[in-house]
Amino acid sequence: MIKSADFISKDSQYKNVFFETFGCQMNKLDAELSLGLLQEEGYKIVDKVDEADVILFNTCSVRQHAEDKVYSHLGALKTLKKRHPEVIVGVLGCMAQKDGEAIFKRMPHVDLVCGTRMFSRLPELILKIRNHGSPVLAIDEKQVVNIKRAVTYRPNIYQAFVTVMRGCDNYCSYCIVPYVRGREISRTIADIKEEVHTLVSNGCKEITLLGQNINSYGKGLDGGVTLGDLLTELNSIERLERLRFVTSHPKDMTFDLIKTMSQLDKVCEHLHMPAQSGSDQILKRMRRGYTVGYYRDLISYAKELIPCLTVASDFIVGFPGETDGDFQETVRLMEDIRFQNCFIFKYSPRTGTKAADLKEDVPDEIKRERNMKLLEIQKRISLEENKKTIGKEVQVLVEGASKSDPNRLSGRTRQNHIVVFNGLQDLVGKLVDVVIHEVTDLTLFGKLTNCL
Ligand code: 5AD
Ligand code: SF4
C-alpha cells in the first residue's frame, strides 16, 4: 500500500502537472476529478509543457481525427523527453483504453497508459513510475469506477457537472463508446442528491447531469427509478436555480419525461438529442432504434408543452450506404426542426464496431461536401432563430469575462444561448436580465436591463 505521505516526501520536487483534455463533457469531468486528486497530493497545475514534471493527455477515440491529434501532440514531446527523461508523459481515457500497449510501441517515450476506469488511481500510478522507472499500463476492464465525486476541482463555483450514469449499452453500429467506457452503471438518487446538496451549499446555481445515455438513467437500480424521478427530487433543492441534462437518446426519450420537464421550474428549456440522420434507412444501419417519425413526434410534443424549448443535435454524414436521397432527408429534418445548433461529423470508421465491417462507399470528397452543406444550413437557421430574440429580455447566469472581449461579461440563458454584455465583474455567478440588441449565429449581444 502506497501512502500519500511517502508520495509527498519522495515526490515533492516533481509537482507540476500539465493536463490537456480532448473530447466530450464526460472527459472534462474526468479531468476535473483527476486534477482534484492530483491537487490533493500537492500538485500545481501549469499551462506550459516546459514547466511540467508530469504531462497528461485525457483522450477521446470517438473519431480518428481526435486520436490523430493526440498522437501528434505526443510526437511533439519526443525532444522534450530526450532532454528531460525525468518528465512523466501519460495518456489517459478512451484512447488509452482502446489502444493500450500499442501506445508504448508507437510512442516509446510514453510512461503511462491509464484507461477509463483507472483514473482515480492516478497519483499512485505516477508514483510507481517514479519509483521503478518503468512504464505502467493500467487498463483493467473489471475495475469499477468510483463515481462518487470525491474531490471538487471546478473552474467555476456557480456551475457543475454531475455524473449520474456512466457507460452505454446501446452499441450504435458506428460508435466505440460502449467498448471503451463499458456497460451502463447508474448512481443512486440518494448519492446524487447528496453531491448536489454539497455543491449548492458551496454556491453552485446550475447543475448539468451527465450520462452517455442519460435517458436510461436508473436501469439496474432498485425500485425502477427514472430520470424523471431524479429531476423531480433535485428540483426541490432550495437555492439551486437551474438543472440541465445531457445527452438524450431519442430511443429512450419518453413523452412522460418531456411532460415532467415541462412541470419542473428549474429544468431548463433545452434538449441535446442527437438525431444522427434524417433517413430511416440510415438510422436502421446505424442501429439507433427509432425512426425519423418518432424523433419528429418527440420534438412536436416537447415544443407543444414547452414552447420556448431549444433543441441541439448531432449528425453524422457519409455513413456507409448514405445516398443523395438519404442526405436530402437529413437536410429536410434540419429545415423542419430548426435546431438551435448542431454538431456535424464526417463518418469515421472505428475498428471493432459493427459499421467497420460495412463497405465505406461514400468518398471523402462527398463527405466533406455534405458536411459543409449542413454547416451552412445550420448557420443560417441559427442566425434566423437568434434574430427572433432581438428586443426581448432574457435571464442570464453570468459565467465570467467573455472569451472574445475580456472587458465584457458572458453567460447563458436557460435555452443555452450565449449572451455577451457590459457589466461589472461582481455580477459573476448572479442571475441577471439582459435585453438583446444584436445577434450572430453563435452569440446574442445585449444590455443589462437596469443599465438601459
Ligand atoms: N464517426 C463520426 N462521428 C461519430 N460520432 C460517434 N461515433 C462516430 C463515428 N464513428 C458522433 C455522433 C455522436 C458524437 C458524440 O460523435 O454524432 O453523437
Ligand atoms: Fe455511442 Fe450510441 Fe451509446 Fe451514444 S448511444 S454513446 S452514439 S453507442
Short mmCIF file of C-alpha atoms and ligand atoms in Angstrom, two decimals:
data_model
loop_
_atom_site.label_atom_id
_atom_site.label_comp_id
_atom_site.label_asym_id
_atom_site.label_seq_id
_atom_site.Cartn_x
_atom_site.Cartn_y
_atom_site.Cartn_z
CA MET A 1 0.00 0.00 0.00
CA ILE A 2 1.44 3.35 -1.00
CA LYS A 3 0.72 6.11 1.47
CA SER A 4 0.36 9.65 0.34
CA ALA A 5 2.96 10.74 2.97
CA ASP A 6 5.59 8.62 1.13
CA PHE A 7 4.45 10.15 -2.06
CA ILE A 8 4.88 13.70 -0.84
CA SER A 9 8.30 13.08 0.70
CA LYS A 10 9.71 11.26 -2.32
CA ASP A 11 7.99 13.20 -4.97
CA SER A 12 7.60 16.71 -3.70
CA GLN A 13 10.10 18.12 -6.20
CA TYR A 14 8.05 16.81 -9.16
CA LYS A 15 4.73 18.51 -8.59
CA ASN A 16 3.88 20.49 -11.70
CA VAL A 17 1.25 18.91 -13.90
CA PHE A 18 0.21 19.90 -17.42
CA PHE A 19 -3.17 18.38 -18.28
CA GLU A 20 -4.98 18.59 -21.62
CA THR A 21 -8.40 17.15 -22.31
CA PHE A 22 -9.89 16.15 -25.65
CA GLY A 23 -13.46 15.10 -26.35
CA CYS A 24 -16.77 15.16 -24.55
CA GLN A 25 -18.17 16.56 -21.30
CA MET A 26 -17.62 13.21 -19.61
CA ASN A 27 -13.91 13.56 -20.34
CA LYS A 28 -13.93 17.09 -18.99
CA LEU A 29 -15.46 15.81 -15.78
CA ASP A 30 -12.90 13.00 -15.53
CA ALA A 31 -10.26 15.69 -15.99
CA GLU A 32 -11.80 17.71 -13.18
CA LEU A 33 -11.76 14.70 -10.87
CA SER A 34 -8.21 13.70 -11.82
CA LEU A 35 -6.91 17.23 -11.29
CA GLY A 36 -8.74 17.38 -7.98
CA LEU A 37 -6.98 14.20 -6.87
CA LEU A 38 -3.59 15.47 -8.01
CA GLN A 39 -4.12 18.80 -6.28
CA GLU A 40 -4.93 16.93 -3.06
CA GLU A 41 -1.50 15.32 -3.44
CA GLY A 42 0.15 18.72 -3.69
CA TYR A 43 0.34 19.12 -7.47
CA LYS A 44 0.25 22.54 -9.09
CA ILE A 45 -1.44 22.88 -12.47
CA VAL A 46 0.72 24.61 -15.09
CA ASP A 47 -0.29 25.70 -18.56
CA LYS A 48 3.03 25.18 -20.36
CA VAL A 49 4.54 21.76 -21.05
CA ASP A 50 8.03 23.21 -20.44
CA GLU A 51 7.14 23.88 -16.80
CA ALA A 52 5.65 20.44 -16.16
CA ASP A 53 7.04 17.40 -14.35
CA VAL A 54 4.04 15.35 -15.42
CA ILE A 55 2.30 15.80 -18.79
CA LEU A 56 -1.09 14.11 -19.15
CA PHE A 57 -3.46 13.88 -22.11
CA ASN A 58 -7.02 12.82 -21.40
CA THR A 59 -8.06 11.40 -24.74
CA CYS A 60 -11.06 10.68 -26.96
CA SER A 61 -11.40 7.94 -29.55
CA VAL A 62 -14.82 8.65 -30.98
CA ARG A 63 -13.31 9.73 -34.33
CA GLN A 64 -9.94 9.09 -35.96
CA HIS A 65 -9.25 12.83 -36.07
CA ALA A 66 -9.35 13.06 -32.25
CA GLU A 67 -6.80 10.25 -31.98
CA ASP A 68 -4.53 11.73 -34.65
CA LYS A 69 -4.43 14.98 -32.69
CA VAL A 70 -3.25 13.23 -29.52
CA TYR A 71 -0.60 11.21 -31.38
CA SER A 72 0.71 14.39 -32.96
CA HIS A 73 0.86 16.11 -29.51
CA LEU A 74 2.69 13.07 -28.13
CA GLY A 75 5.10 13.05 -31.07
CA ALA A 76 5.93 16.69 -30.39
CA LEU A 77 7.11 15.75 -26.88
CA LYS A 78 9.88 13.45 -28.08
CA THR A 79 12.67 16.05 -27.89
CA LEU A 80 11.49 17.41 -24.55
CA LYS A 81 11.53 13.89 -23.14
CA LYS A 82 15.05 13.34 -24.52
CA ARG A 83 16.28 16.49 -22.76
CA HIS A 84 14.32 15.74 -19.56
CA PRO A 85 13.83 11.98 -19.20
CA GLU A 86 12.50 12.51 -15.66
CA VAL A 87 9.33 14.15 -17.02
CA ILE A 88 6.42 11.68 -16.99
CA VAL A 89 4.21 11.54 -20.08
CA GLY A 90 0.82 9.88 -19.70
CA VAL A 91 -2.14 9.01 -21.92
CA LEU A 92 -5.48 8.70 -20.12
CA GLY A 93 -9.07 7.89 -21.03
CA CYS A 94 -10.73 6.39 -24.11
CA MET A 95 -7.75 6.11 -26.46
CA ALA A 96 -5.67 4.63 -23.64
CA GLN A 97 -8.37 2.03 -23.02
CA LYS A 98 -8.70 1.23 -26.72
CA ASP A 99 -5.05 1.16 -27.85
CA GLY A 100 -3.42 0.01 -24.58
CA GLU A 101 0.05 -1.48 -25.07
CA ALA A 102 0.16 -0.31 -28.72
CA ILE A 103 0.65 3.28 -27.49
CA PHE A 104 4.04 2.33 -25.98
CA LYS A 105 5.05 0.70 -29.27
CA ARG A 106 4.11 3.73 -31.34
CA MET A 107 5.34 6.30 -28.80
CA PRO A 108 8.14 4.70 -26.74
CA HIS A 109 8.64 7.89 -24.72
CA VAL A 110 5.19 7.48 -23.10
CA ASP A 111 5.40 6.36 -19.44
CA LEU A 112 1.76 5.85 -18.52
CA VAL A 113 -1.31 4.46 -20.28
CA CYS A 114 -4.31 4.76 -17.96
CA GLY A 115 -7.77 3.62 -19.10
CA THR A 116 -11.26 4.95 -18.45
CA ARG A 117 -11.75 3.01 -15.23
CA MET A 118 -8.41 3.71 -13.55
CA PHE A 119 -8.06 7.47 -13.32
CA SER A 120 -8.94 7.53 -9.61
CA ARG A 121 -5.58 5.75 -9.04
CA LEU A 122 -3.58 8.32 -10.97
CA PRO A 123 -1.36 9.62 -8.10
CA GLU A 124 -0.43 6.06 -7.16
CA LEU A 125 0.40 5.13 -10.78
CA ILE A 126 2.62 8.19 -11.23
CA LEU A 127 4.45 7.33 -8.04
CA LYS A 128 5.00 3.78 -9.30
CA ILE A 129 6.66 5.12 -12.44
CA ARG A 130 8.86 7.50 -10.41
CA ASN A 131 9.96 4.75 -8.04
CA HIS A 132 10.53 1.97 -10.54
CA GLY A 133 11.44 3.96 -13.64
CA SER A 134 9.47 1.66 -15.92
CA PRO A 135 6.28 2.37 -17.89
CA VAL A 136 2.86 1.48 -16.43
CA LEU A 137 -0.15 0.10 -18.31
CA ALA A 138 -3.42 0.35 -16.34
CA ILE A 139 -6.46 -0.60 -18.41
CA ASP A 140 -8.20 -3.22 -16.28
CA GLU A 141 -11.77 -3.55 -17.58
CA LYS A 142 -13.06 -5.14 -14.42
CA GLN A 143 -12.22 -2.13 -12.29
CA VAL A 144 -15.39 -0.45 -11.10
CA VAL A 145 -15.06 3.30 -11.24
CA ASN A 146 -15.86 5.00 -8.02
CA ILE A 147 -18.16 7.62 -9.46
CA LYS A 148 -18.82 9.35 -6.21
CA ARG A 149 -17.36 12.80 -6.61
CA ALA A 150 -14.56 12.61 -4.10
CA VAL A 151 -12.93 15.93 -4.74
CA THR A 152 -14.19 19.02 -6.40
CA TYR A 153 -11.82 20.82 -8.67
CA ARG A 154 -14.03 23.25 -10.55
CA PRO A 155 -13.03 26.28 -12.55
CA ASN A 156 -16.33 27.98 -11.69
CA ILE A 157 -18.19 27.54 -8.42
CA TYR A 158 -21.57 28.52 -9.88
CA GLN A 159 -21.86 25.66 -12.35
CA ALA A 160 -21.09 21.98 -12.04
CA PHE A 161 -21.38 18.76 -13.99
CA VAL A 162 -22.54 15.75 -12.03
CA THR A 163 -22.22 12.25 -13.45
CA VAL A 164 -25.42 10.30 -12.90
CA MET A 165 -24.56 7.31 -15.04
CA ARG A 166 -21.55 6.08 -16.97
CA GLY A 167 -21.15 3.75 -19.90
CA CYS A 168 -23.52 2.84 -22.70
CA ASP A 169 -25.35 -0.38 -23.59
CA ASN A 170 -26.62 0.79 -26.97
CA TYR A 171 -23.95 -0.32 -29.39
CA CYS A 172 -24.90 2.07 -32.19
CA SER A 173 -23.08 0.49 -35.12
CA TYR A 174 -20.56 3.34 -35.63
CA CYS A 175 -19.70 4.02 -32.01
CA ILE A 176 -16.66 2.99 -29.98
CA VAL A 177 -18.02 4.31 -26.65
CA PRO A 178 -19.53 1.05 -25.31
CA TYR A 179 -16.18 -0.68 -25.96
CA VAL A 180 -14.05 1.90 -24.17
CA ARG A 181 -16.42 3.10 -21.47
CA GLY A 182 -18.11 -0.19 -20.61
CA ARG A 183 -21.66 -1.07 -19.54
CA GLU A 184 -24.16 1.37 -18.10
CA ILE A 185 -23.97 1.97 -14.36
CA SER A 186 -26.27 4.44 -12.61
CA ARG A 187 -25.65 6.14 -9.29
CA THR A 188 -28.41 6.11 -6.71
CA ILE A 189 -30.66 9.15 -6.30
CA ALA A 190 -29.50 9.47 -2.68
CA ASP A 191 -25.84 9.66 -3.75
CA ILE A 192 -26.52 12.23 -6.44
CA LYS A 193 -28.73 14.30 -4.16
CA GLU A 194 -26.03 14.40 -1.53
CA GLU A 195 -23.50 15.64 -4.06
CA VAL A 196 -25.85 18.28 -5.44
CA HIS A 197 -26.64 19.48 -1.90
CA THR A 198 -22.92 19.89 -1.20
CA LEU A 199 -22.37 21.75 -4.47
CA VAL A 200 -25.33 24.05 -3.86
CA SER A 201 -24.30 24.81 -0.28
CA ASN A 202 -20.93 25.86 -1.73
CA GLY A 203 -22.61 28.37 -4.05
CA CYS A 204 -23.43 26.30 -7.14
CA LYS A 205 -26.51 27.54 -9.03
CA GLU A 206 -26.60 25.40 -12.14
CA ILE A 207 -26.16 21.65 -12.33
CA THR A 208 -25.80 19.69 -15.55
CA LEU A 209 -26.45 15.99 -15.11
CA LEU A 210 -24.16 13.91 -17.28
CA GLY A 211 -24.59 10.49 -18.81
CA GLN A 212 -23.56 8.96 -22.13
CA ASN A 213 -27.13 7.78 -22.47
CA ILE A 214 -28.90 9.76 -19.78
CA ASN A 215 -32.46 8.75 -20.62
CA SER A 216 -31.77 5.21 -19.49
CA TYR A 217 -30.75 6.52 -16.05
CA GLY A 218 -31.99 4.17 -13.34
CA LYS A 219 -31.60 0.92 -15.28
CA GLY A 220 -30.28 -1.67 -12.84
CA LEU A 221 -31.16 0.34 -9.72
CA ASP A 222 -33.73 -0.89 -7.19
CA GLY A 223 -37.25 0.46 -7.35
CA GLY A 224 -37.49 1.24 -11.08
CA VAL A 225 -36.35 4.86 -10.78
CA THR A 226 -36.18 7.03 -13.89
CA LEU A 227 -34.54 10.27 -14.97
CA GLY A 228 -37.91 11.95 -14.34
CA ASP A 229 -37.79 10.81 -10.69
CA LEU A 230 -34.25 12.13 -10.33
CA LEU A 231 -35.14 15.51 -11.84
CA THR A 232 -38.20 15.77 -9.60
CA GLU A 233 -36.10 15.08 -6.49
CA LEU A 234 -33.40 17.59 -7.45
CA ASN A 235 -35.92 20.25 -8.45
CA SER A 236 -36.90 20.62 -4.80
CA ILE A 237 -33.39 21.62 -3.67
CA GLU A 238 -33.56 25.17 -2.37
CA ARG A 239 -31.12 27.71 -3.84
CA LEU A 240 -30.48 25.52 -6.88
CA GLU A 241 -31.58 27.69 -9.82
CA ARG A 242 -31.09 25.60 -12.93
CA LEU A 243 -30.99 21.94 -13.90
CA ARG A 244 -29.83 20.56 -17.25
CA PHE A 245 -29.15 17.05 -18.51
CA VAL A 246 -27.14 15.62 -21.43
CA THR A 247 -27.13 13.63 -23.68
CA SER A 248 -30.60 12.41 -24.62
CA HIS A 249 -31.12 9.39 -26.84
CA PRO A 250 -34.34 9.57 -28.91
CA LYS A 251 -34.91 5.83 -28.46
CA ASP A 252 -35.02 6.17 -24.67
CA MET A 253 -36.62 9.62 -24.52
CA THR A 254 -40.25 9.35 -23.42
CA PHE A 255 -43.31 11.56 -23.66
CA ASP A 256 -43.55 11.19 -19.88
CA LEU A 257 -40.10 12.68 -19.36
CA ILE A 258 -40.97 15.63 -21.60
CA LYS A 259 -44.11 16.19 -19.52
CA THR A 260 -42.05 16.05 -16.32
CA MET A 261 -39.56 18.56 -17.79
CA SER A 262 -42.39 20.95 -18.57
CA GLN A 263 -43.66 20.75 -14.98
CA LEU A 264 -40.36 21.36 -13.17
CA ASP A 265 -39.46 25.03 -12.87
CA LYS A 266 -35.69 24.51 -12.53
CA VAL A 267 -35.28 22.25 -15.55
CA CYS A 268 -34.05 24.45 -18.40
CA GLU A 269 -35.84 24.63 -21.74
CA HIS A 270 -33.13 22.95 -23.75
CA LEU A 271 -32.56 19.45 -25.11
CA HIS A 272 -29.47 17.97 -26.69
CA MET A 273 -30.92 15.00 -28.52
CA PRO A 274 -28.76 13.75 -31.41
CA ALA A 275 -30.77 12.65 -34.44
CA GLN A 276 -27.62 11.45 -36.33
CA SER A 277 -29.53 11.16 -39.63
CA GLY A 278 -32.86 12.12 -41.18
CA SER A 279 -33.17 8.86 -43.13
CA ASP A 280 -34.84 5.74 -41.72
CA GLN A 281 -32.67 3.52 -43.88
CA ILE A 282 -29.51 5.02 -42.38
CA LEU A 283 -30.87 5.06 -38.82
CA LYS A 284 -31.51 1.35 -39.19
CA ARG A 285 -27.96 0.71 -40.40
CA MET A 286 -26.71 2.83 -37.51
CA ARG A 287 -28.78 0.63 -35.13
CA ARG A 288 -30.27 3.68 -33.50
CA GLY A 289 -33.58 2.03 -32.59
CA TYR A 290 -36.00 4.83 -33.63
CA THR A 291 -37.48 6.26 -36.81
CA VAL A 292 -37.38 9.83 -38.04
CA GLY A 293 -41.14 9.93 -37.47
CA TYR A 294 -40.68 9.13 -33.78
CA TYR A 295 -37.99 11.81 -33.50
CA ARG A 296 -40.31 14.37 -35.07
CA ASP A 297 -43.19 13.33 -32.77
CA LEU A 298 -41.00 13.76 -29.68
CA ILE A 299 -39.95 17.26 -30.74
CA SER A 300 -43.51 18.31 -31.70
CA TYR A 301 -44.82 17.17 -28.32
CA ALA A 302 -41.93 18.88 -26.49
CA LYS A 303 -42.47 22.17 -28.34
CA GLU A 304 -46.20 21.99 -27.66
CA LEU A 305 -45.60 21.64 -23.91
CA ILE A 306 -42.52 23.87 -23.73
CA PRO A 307 -42.97 26.49 -26.49
CA CYS A 308 -39.62 28.25 -25.89
CA LEU A 309 -37.65 24.96 -25.99
CA THR A 310 -34.42 24.94 -28.00
CA VAL A 311 -33.03 21.69 -29.39
CA ALA A 312 -29.48 20.76 -30.35
CA SER A 313 -28.46 17.73 -32.36
CA ASP A 314 -25.50 15.75 -33.70
CA PHE A 315 -25.39 14.45 -37.27
CA ILE A 316 -23.04 12.04 -39.00
CA VAL A 317 -22.59 12.47 -42.75
CA GLY A 318 -21.19 9.88 -45.13
CA PHE A 319 -22.23 6.82 -43.14
CA PRO A 320 -21.83 3.68 -45.34
CA GLY A 321 -24.73 3.45 -47.77
CA GLU A 322 -25.80 7.12 -47.40
CA THR A 323 -27.22 8.13 -50.80
CA ASP A 324 -28.01 11.65 -52.02
CA GLY A 325 -31.64 10.87 -51.21
CA ASP A 326 -30.77 9.92 -47.61
CA PHE A 327 -28.77 13.11 -47.27
CA GLN A 328 -31.69 15.19 -48.58
CA GLU A 329 -33.84 13.67 -45.83
CA THR A 330 -31.31 14.88 -43.25
CA VAL A 331 -31.47 18.35 -44.82
CA ARG A 332 -35.26 18.23 -44.60
CA LEU A 333 -35.18 17.23 -40.92
CA MET A 334 -32.82 20.11 -40.17
CA GLU A 335 -35.01 22.62 -42.01
CA ASP A 336 -38.17 21.35 -40.29
CA ILE A 337 -36.93 21.13 -36.71
CA ARG A 338 -34.84 24.32 -36.89
CA PHE A 339 -32.25 23.25 -34.32
CA GLN A 340 -30.54 25.84 -32.16
CA ASN A 341 -27.18 24.32 -33.08
CA CYS A 342 -25.81 21.10 -34.49
CA PHE A 343 -22.53 19.25 -34.28
CA ILE A 344 -21.80 17.71 -37.65
CA PHE A 345 -19.29 14.92 -38.11
CA LYS A 346 -17.90 13.08 -41.08
CA TYR A 347 -18.25 9.35 -40.53
CA SER A 348 -15.02 7.86 -39.21
CA PRO A 349 -14.79 4.03 -39.14
CA ARG A 350 -13.76 2.64 -35.74
CA THR A 351 -12.12 -0.76 -35.60
CA GLY A 352 -14.17 -3.25 -33.61
CA THR A 353 -17.56 -1.60 -34.22
CA LYS A 354 -20.27 -3.21 -36.39
CA ALA A 355 -20.14 -0.46 -39.00
CA ALA A 356 -16.42 -1.05 -39.54
CA ASP A 357 -17.46 -4.19 -41.46
CA LEU A 358 -19.68 -2.19 -43.84
CA LYS A 359 -18.25 -1.10 -47.17
CA GLU A 360 -17.14 2.55 -46.98
CA ASP A 361 -18.82 3.73 -50.17
CA VAL A 362 -19.09 7.48 -49.62
CA PRO A 363 -15.94 9.19 -50.92
CA ASP A 364 -14.25 11.68 -48.64
CA GLU A 365 -14.98 14.48 -51.09
CA ILE A 366 -18.74 13.83 -50.82
CA LYS A 367 -18.50 13.59 -47.01
CA ARG A 368 -16.81 16.99 -46.99
CA GLU A 369 -19.45 18.50 -49.30
CA ARG A 370 -22.30 17.16 -47.17
CA ASN A 371 -20.60 18.37 -44.02
CA MET A 372 -20.20 21.89 -45.46
CA LYS A 373 -23.78 21.94 -46.70
CA LEU A 374 -25.22 21.06 -43.27
CA LEU A 375 -22.96 23.59 -41.54
CA GLU A 376 -24.15 26.27 -43.95
CA ILE A 377 -27.83 25.44 -43.42
CA GLN A 378 -27.41 25.34 -39.64
CA LYS A 379 -25.57 28.68 -39.61
CA ARG A 380 -28.46 30.32 -41.47
CA ILE A 381 -31.09 28.73 -39.19
CA SER A 382 -29.18 29.67 -36.02
CA LEU A 383 -28.93 33.28 -37.19
CA GLU A 384 -32.64 33.43 -38.11
CA GLU A 385 -33.67 31.91 -34.78
CA ASN A 386 -31.32 34.17 -32.79
CA LYS A 387 -32.75 37.24 -34.56
CA LYS A 388 -36.12 36.38 -33.00
CA THR A 389 -34.64 37.26 -29.58
CA ILE A 390 -33.85 40.88 -30.57
CA GLY A 391 -35.74 43.28 -28.31
CA LYS A 392 -36.55 40.52 -25.82
CA GLU A 393 -35.40 40.25 -22.21
CA VAL A 394 -33.59 37.05 -21.31
CA GLN A 395 -32.37 35.67 -17.98
CA VAL A 396 -28.61 35.06 -17.91
CA LEU A 397 -26.44 33.22 -15.42
CA VAL A 398 -23.21 35.23 -15.57
CA GLU A 399 -20.20 32.94 -16.09
CA GLY A 400 -17.29 35.40 -16.33
CA ALA A 401 -15.40 37.55 -18.81
CA SER A 402 -16.30 37.00 -22.44
CA LYS A 403 -13.68 34.97 -24.32
CA SER A 404 -13.78 37.27 -27.34
CA ASP A 405 -13.79 40.51 -25.33
CA PRO A 406 -12.43 40.27 -21.76
CA ASN A 407 -13.89 43.71 -20.94
CA ARG A 408 -17.41 42.32 -21.27
CA LEU A 409 -19.29 39.60 -19.41
CA SER A 410 -20.68 36.40 -20.80
CA GLY A 411 -23.27 33.89 -19.62
CA ARG A 412 -26.03 31.60 -20.79
CA THR A 413 -29.81 31.74 -20.99
CA ARG A 414 -31.95 28.85 -19.82
CA GLN A 415 -32.28 27.91 -23.51
CA ASN A 416 -28.48 27.69 -23.73
CA HIS A 417 -27.83 30.82 -25.82
CA ILE A 418 -24.50 32.52 -25.13
CA VAL A 419 -25.06 36.17 -24.19
CA VAL A 420 -22.37 38.90 -24.10
CA PHE A 421 -22.95 42.27 -22.40
CA ASN A 422 -21.27 45.06 -20.43
CA GLY A 423 -21.21 44.69 -16.66
CA LEU A 424 -19.02 44.63 -13.60
CA GLN A 425 -17.10 41.56 -12.51
CA ASP A 426 -19.12 41.29 -9.28
CA LEU A 427 -22.10 40.07 -11.33
CA VAL A 428 -20.32 36.76 -11.98
CA GLY A 429 -22.41 33.93 -10.55
CA LYS A 430 -25.60 36.07 -10.46
CA LEU A 431 -28.78 35.75 -12.48
CA VAL A 432 -29.38 38.96 -14.41
CA ASP A 433 -31.84 40.19 -17.03
CA VAL A 434 -30.45 41.32 -20.36
CA VAL A 435 -32.26 42.88 -23.32
CA ILE A 436 -30.93 41.63 -26.65
CA HIS A 437 -29.89 44.21 -29.27
CA GLU A 438 -27.77 42.35 -31.75
CA VAL A 439 -27.04 38.73 -32.69
CA THR A 440 -24.77 36.47 -34.70
CA ASP A 441 -25.42 32.80 -35.38
CA LEU A 442 -23.48 31.90 -32.22
CA THR A 443 -23.96 34.78 -29.78
CA LEU A 444 -26.56 37.23 -28.51
CA PHE A 445 -25.39 40.73 -27.52
CA GLY A 446 -27.37 42.86 -25.09
CA LYS A 447 -27.58 45.31 -22.21
CA LEU A 448 -28.41 44.76 -18.57
CA THR A 449 -31.97 46.00 -18.06
CA ASN A 450 -31.07 48.15 -15.07
CA CYS A 451 -28.36 49.91 -17.13
CA LEU A 452 -30.51 50.72 -20.18
N1 5AD B 1 -17.80 8.78 -36.80
C1 5AD B 1 -18.28 10.06 -36.81
N2 5AD B 1 -18.96 10.57 -35.78
C2 5AD B 1 -19.19 9.81 -34.71
N3 5AD B 1 -19.83 10.06 -33.56
C3 5AD B 1 -19.75 8.95 -32.78
N4 5AD B 1 -19.07 7.97 -33.41
C4 5AD B 1 -18.71 8.49 -34.62
C5 5AD B 1 -18.00 7.97 -35.73
N5 5AD B 1 -17.52 6.73 -35.74
C6 5AD B 1 -20.50 11.32 -33.27
C7 5AD B 1 -22.00 11.12 -33.01
C8 5AD B 1 -22.11 11.34 -31.53
C9 5AD B 1 -20.99 12.33 -31.27
C10 5AD B 1 -20.54 12.41 -29.86
O1 5AD B 1 -19.95 11.87 -32.09
O2 5AD B 1 -22.71 12.12 -33.71
O3 5AD B 1 -23.38 11.85 -31.13
FE1 SF4 B 2 -22.35 5.80 -28.78
FE2 SF4 B 2 -24.91 5.28 -29.40
FE3 SF4 B 2 -24.02 4.97 -26.86
FE4 SF4 B 2 -24.25 7.44 -27.88
S1 SF4 B 2 -25.94 5.98 -27.54
S2 SF4 B 2 -22.51 6.64 -26.70
S3 SF4 B 2 -23.73 7.10 -30.02
S4 SF4 B 2 -23.38 3.77 -28.65
#
